[in-house]
């Protein structure tokens, strides 16, 4: 980043160096203005004593605008509102009070949690189970309930299994809406070259908008079948596969006249949002790990060939191959000798 700053522009160099510590960095290109826009987000202050930034006026004609805002309560559920102070460095004598609102694409699903488990024994065909401990009700009309899974290379989904209507109904599933990545059903892990796969799965729900929570079923479950690839052998005869928790959310059409593109903090086309209509709002379920502050990651123990116990397998395999080769050679030799004997006996005798 530093090489893109003009020479002797130390403020630009310091700002570029701070981008290395950002939680995420977006780079956008505005075709109309021809500008490249860098947007960074910091989860915490680089200074342990809190935020303490000194912003100096730029030497060129660059306009530097700085604001400090806090989130405000809004009457509209689809909106975000911020209020605070905004100032243009070297132009404004004092900060200006500012308040602005805009529609938001993503929202929390109020009071909705979910838990992820793998029923044991998992074997080579583990089942990912989503449990909803609290009643679930649709936040608006015409909403769909979805989960988006990111699977590592060691796991795959059988799309043909998830196309059976009876299986889908029995496990509270509607069907696969999108599947990308590695989907080869037979290839072992050491043959597959891709990083893994992602799947968007629609879930069954029987909770129309406005339903009374007392009448909504709680602690209901969704079962998603997964399959393990053949994994490389290792000492101990077992390996652990890490599986991140999926995302669970409602996808609802935005209200008529709402422009979701006005959100300056919106980040689109980075994942599953691209699989929906641009005028879609998302209401996310809150993951509920079994331990407070626990990681949203599950672990599955997978049996593999034990390198410490595989010596007899290797020697036995070599022995069987040698015996098989000798048996084939013996059969060929017997056929050849038998053919010669028959040829001798079939020769005509000479008449004296």
CSV table of C-alpha atoms in Angstrom, one decimal, residues 94-248:
chain,number,residue,atom,x,y,z
A,94,UNK,CA,-16.2,23.3,14.8
A,95,UNK,CA,-17.9,19.9,14.3
A,96,UNK,CA,-21.4,19.9,13.0
A,97,UNK,CA,-24.2,17.9,14.6
A,98,UNK,CA,-25.3,15.3,12.1
A,99,UNK,CA,-28.0,12.6,12.0
A,100,UNK,CA,-28.7,10.2,9.2
A,101,UNK,CA,-30.7,7.0,8.5
A,102,UNK,CA,-30.6,4.4,5.8
A,103,UNK,CA,-32.1,1.0,5.1
A,104,UNK,CA,-30.1,-2.0,6.2
A,105,UNK,CA,-29.8,-5.4,4.4
A,106,UNK,CA,-28.9,-7.4,7.5
A,107,UNK,CA,-30.7,-7.6,10.9
A,108,UNK,CA,-30.7,-9.9,13.9
A,109,UNK,CA,-33.7,-12.2,14.2
A,110,UNK,CA,-35.1,-11.1,17.5
A,111,UNK,CA,-35.0,-13.9,20.2
A,112,UNK,CA,-34.0,-16.6,17.7
A,113,UNK,CA,-31.1,-18.9,18.6
A,114,UNK,CA,-29.7,-22.1,17.3
A,115,UNK,CA,-27.3,-24.9,18.4
A,116,UNK,CA,-25.1,-27.2,16.3
A,117,UNK,CA,-24.3,-30.8,17.3
A,118,UNK,CA,-23.2,-34.0,15.6
A,119,UNK,CA,-25.0,-37.1,17.1
A,120,UNK,CA,-22.6,-39.8,18.1
A,121,UNK,CA,-21.2,-42.1,16.9
A,122,UNK,CA,-20.5,-40.0,13.8
A,123,UNK,CA,-18.8,-42.7,11.7
A,124,UNK,CA,-18.0,-41.9,8.1
A,125,UNK,CA,-21.4,-40.3,7.5
A,126,UNK,CA,-21.9,-37.6,10.2
A,127,UNK,CA,-25.2,-35.8,10.5
A,128,UNK,CA,-25.1,-32.1,11.3
A,129,UNK,CA,-28.1,-31.3,13.5
A,130,UNK,CA,-29.5,-27.8,14.0
A,131,UNK,CA,-31.6,-27.4,17.1
A,132,UNK,CA,-33.8,-24.3,17.7
A,133,UNK,CA,-34.4,-24.1,21.5
A,134,UNK,CA,-36.8,-21.2,21.3
A,135,UNK,CA,-39.9,-20.7,19.2
A,136,UNK,CA,-39.2,-19.5,15.7
A,137,UNK,CA,-41.6,-17.2,13.9
A,138,UNK,CA,-41.2,-15.6,10.5
A,139,UNK,CA,-40.4,-11.8,10.8
A,140,UNK,CA,-42.4,-10.9,7.8
A,141,UNK,CA,-44.6,-12.3,5.0
A,142,UNK,CA,-43.2,-14.4,2.2
A,143,UNK,CA,-40.0,-15.2,4.1
A,144,UNK,CA,-37.9,-18.3,3.6
A,145,UNK,CA,-35.7,-20.0,6.2
A,146,UNK,CA,-32.2,-20.9,5.0
A,147,UNK,CA,-28.9,-22.2,6.2
A,148,UNK,CA,-25.6,-21.6,4.5
A,149,UNK,CA,-22.8,-24.2,5.1
A,150,UNK,CA,-19.1,-23.9,4.4
A,151,UNK,CA,-17.6,-27.4,4.3
A,152,UNK,CA,-13.9,-28.2,4.4
A,153,UNK,CA,-12.2,-30.5,1.9
A,154,UNK,CA,-12.7,-33.6,4.0
A,155,UNK,CA,-16.5,-33.4,3.8
A,156,UNK,CA,-19.0,-33.4,1.0
A,157,UNK,CA,-22.7,-33.3,0.4
A,158,UNK,CA,-24.6,-35.9,-1.7
A,159,UNK,CA,-26.9,-33.8,-3.8
A,160,UNK,CA,-28.8,-36.9,-5.0
A,161,UNK,CA,-29.6,-37.9,-1.4
A,162,UNK,CA,-31.0,-34.4,-0.8
A,163,UNK,CA,-33.3,-34.6,-3.8
A,164,UNK,CA,-35.4,-37.4,-2.2
A,165,UNK,CA,-38.8,-35.8,-1.2
A,166,UNK,CA,-39.4,-38.4,1.6
A,167,UNK,CA,-35.9,-37.8,3.1
A,168,UNK,CA,-36.3,-34.0,2.9
A,169,UNK,CA,-39.7,-34.0,4.7
A,170,UNK,CA,-38.5,-36.4,7.4
A,171,UNK,CA,-35.6,-34.0,8.3
A,172,UNK,CA,-37.4,-30.6,8.0
A,173,UNK,CA,-35.6,-29.8,4.7
A,174,UNK,CA,-36.9,-28.1,1.6
A,175,UNK,CA,-34.0,-28.7,-0.7
A,176,UNK,CA,-30.7,-27.5,-2.0
A,177,UNK,CA,-30.9,-24.0,-3.5
A,178,UNK,CA,-27.2,-23.6,-4.4
A,179,UNK,CA,-24.1,-25.9,-4.3
A,180,UNK,CA,-20.6,-24.9,-5.4
A,181,UNK,CA,-17.1,-26.2,-4.9
A,182,UNK,CA,-15.9,-29.8,-4.8
A,183,UNK,CA,-18.9,-32.2,-5.2
A,184,UNK,CA,-17.1,-35.4,-6.4
A,185,UNK,CA,-18.7,-38.2,-4.5
A,186,UNK,CA,-15.9,-40.8,-4.9
A,187,UNK,CA,-12.6,-38.8,-4.8
A,188,UNK,CA,-10.4,-39.2,-1.7
A,189,UNK,CA,-9.1,-36.1,0.0
A,190,UNK,CA,-5.6,-36.3,-1.5
A,191,UNK,CA,-7.0,-36.3,-5.0
A,192,UNK,CA,-9.3,-33.3,-4.6
A,193,UNK,CA,-7.6,-30.0,-5.5
A,194,UNK,CA,-10.3,-27.4,-4.4
A,195,UNK,CA,-10.6,-26.0,-0.9
A,196,UNK,CA,-14.1,-27.5,-0.2
A,197,UNK,CA,-17.7,-26.6,-0.9
A,198,UNK,CA,-20.5,-24.3,0.1
A,199,UNK,CA,-24.3,-25.1,0.1
A,200,UNK,CA,-27.4,-23.0,0.5
A,201,UNK,CA,-30.2,-25.1,1.9
A,202,UNK,CA,-33.8,-24.1,2.5
A,203,UNK,CA,-35.4,-25.4,5.6
A,204,UNK,CA,-39.0,-26.3,6.4
A,205,UNK,CA,-40.9,-24.0,8.8
A,206,UNK,CA,-44.5,-24.0,9.9
A,207,UNK,CA,-44.5,-20.5,11.5
A,208,UNK,CA,-46.4,-17.9,9.4
A,209,UNK,CA,-45.8,-14.2,10.1
A,210,UNK,CA,-47.8,-13.0,13.2
A,211,UNK,CA,-48.2,-16.5,14.7
A,212,UNK,CA,-48.5,-16.5,18.5
A,213,UNK,CA,-45.2,-17.8,20.1
A,214,UNK,CA,-47.2,-20.0,22.5
A,215,UNK,CA,-48.5,-22.0,19.5
A,216,UNK,CA,-45.1,-22.3,17.8
A,217,UNK,CA,-43.1,-25.5,18.3
A,218,UNK,CA,-39.8,-25.1,20.2
A,219,UNK,CA,-36.8,-27.3,20.4
A,220,UNK,CA,-37.4,-28.6,16.9
A,221,UNK,CA,-34.5,-30.0,14.8
A,222,UNK,CA,-33.1,-30.1,11.3
A,223,UNK,CA,-30.8,-32.9,10.2
A,224,UNK,CA,-28.3,-32.4,7.4
A,225,UNK,CA,-26.5,-35.5,6.1
A,226,UNK,CA,-22.7,-35.1,5.4
A,227,UNK,CA,-20.2,-37.6,4.1
A,228,UNK,CA,-16.4,-37.9,4.8
A,229,UNK,CA,-13.9,-38.6,2.1
A,230,UNK,CA,-11.1,-41.2,2.5
A,231,UNK,CA,-8.4,-39.4,4.5
A,232,UNK,CA,-4.6,-40.0,4.5
A,233,UNK,CA,-3.4,-42.5,7.1
A,234,UNK,CA,-1.7,-41.3,10.2
A,235,UNK,CA,-0.3,-42.5,13.5
A,236,UNK,CA,-2.9,-43.3,16.1
A,237,UNK,CA,-5.6,-44.4,13.6
A,238,UNK,CA,-7.7,-41.3,14.0
A,239,UNK,CA,-7.8,-37.7,12.8
A,240,UNK,CA,-9.9,-34.7,13.7
A,241,UNK,CA,-11.9,-32.7,11.1
A,242,UNK,CA,-12.9,-29.1,12.0
A,243,UNK,CA,-16.3,-28.0,10.8
A,244,UNK,CA,-17.4,-24.3,11.1
A,245,UNK,CA,-21.0,-23.6,12.3
A,246,UNK,CA,-23.4,-22.7,9.4
A,247,UNK,CA,-25.3,-19.5,9.1
A,248,UNK,CA,-29.0,-19.6,9.7
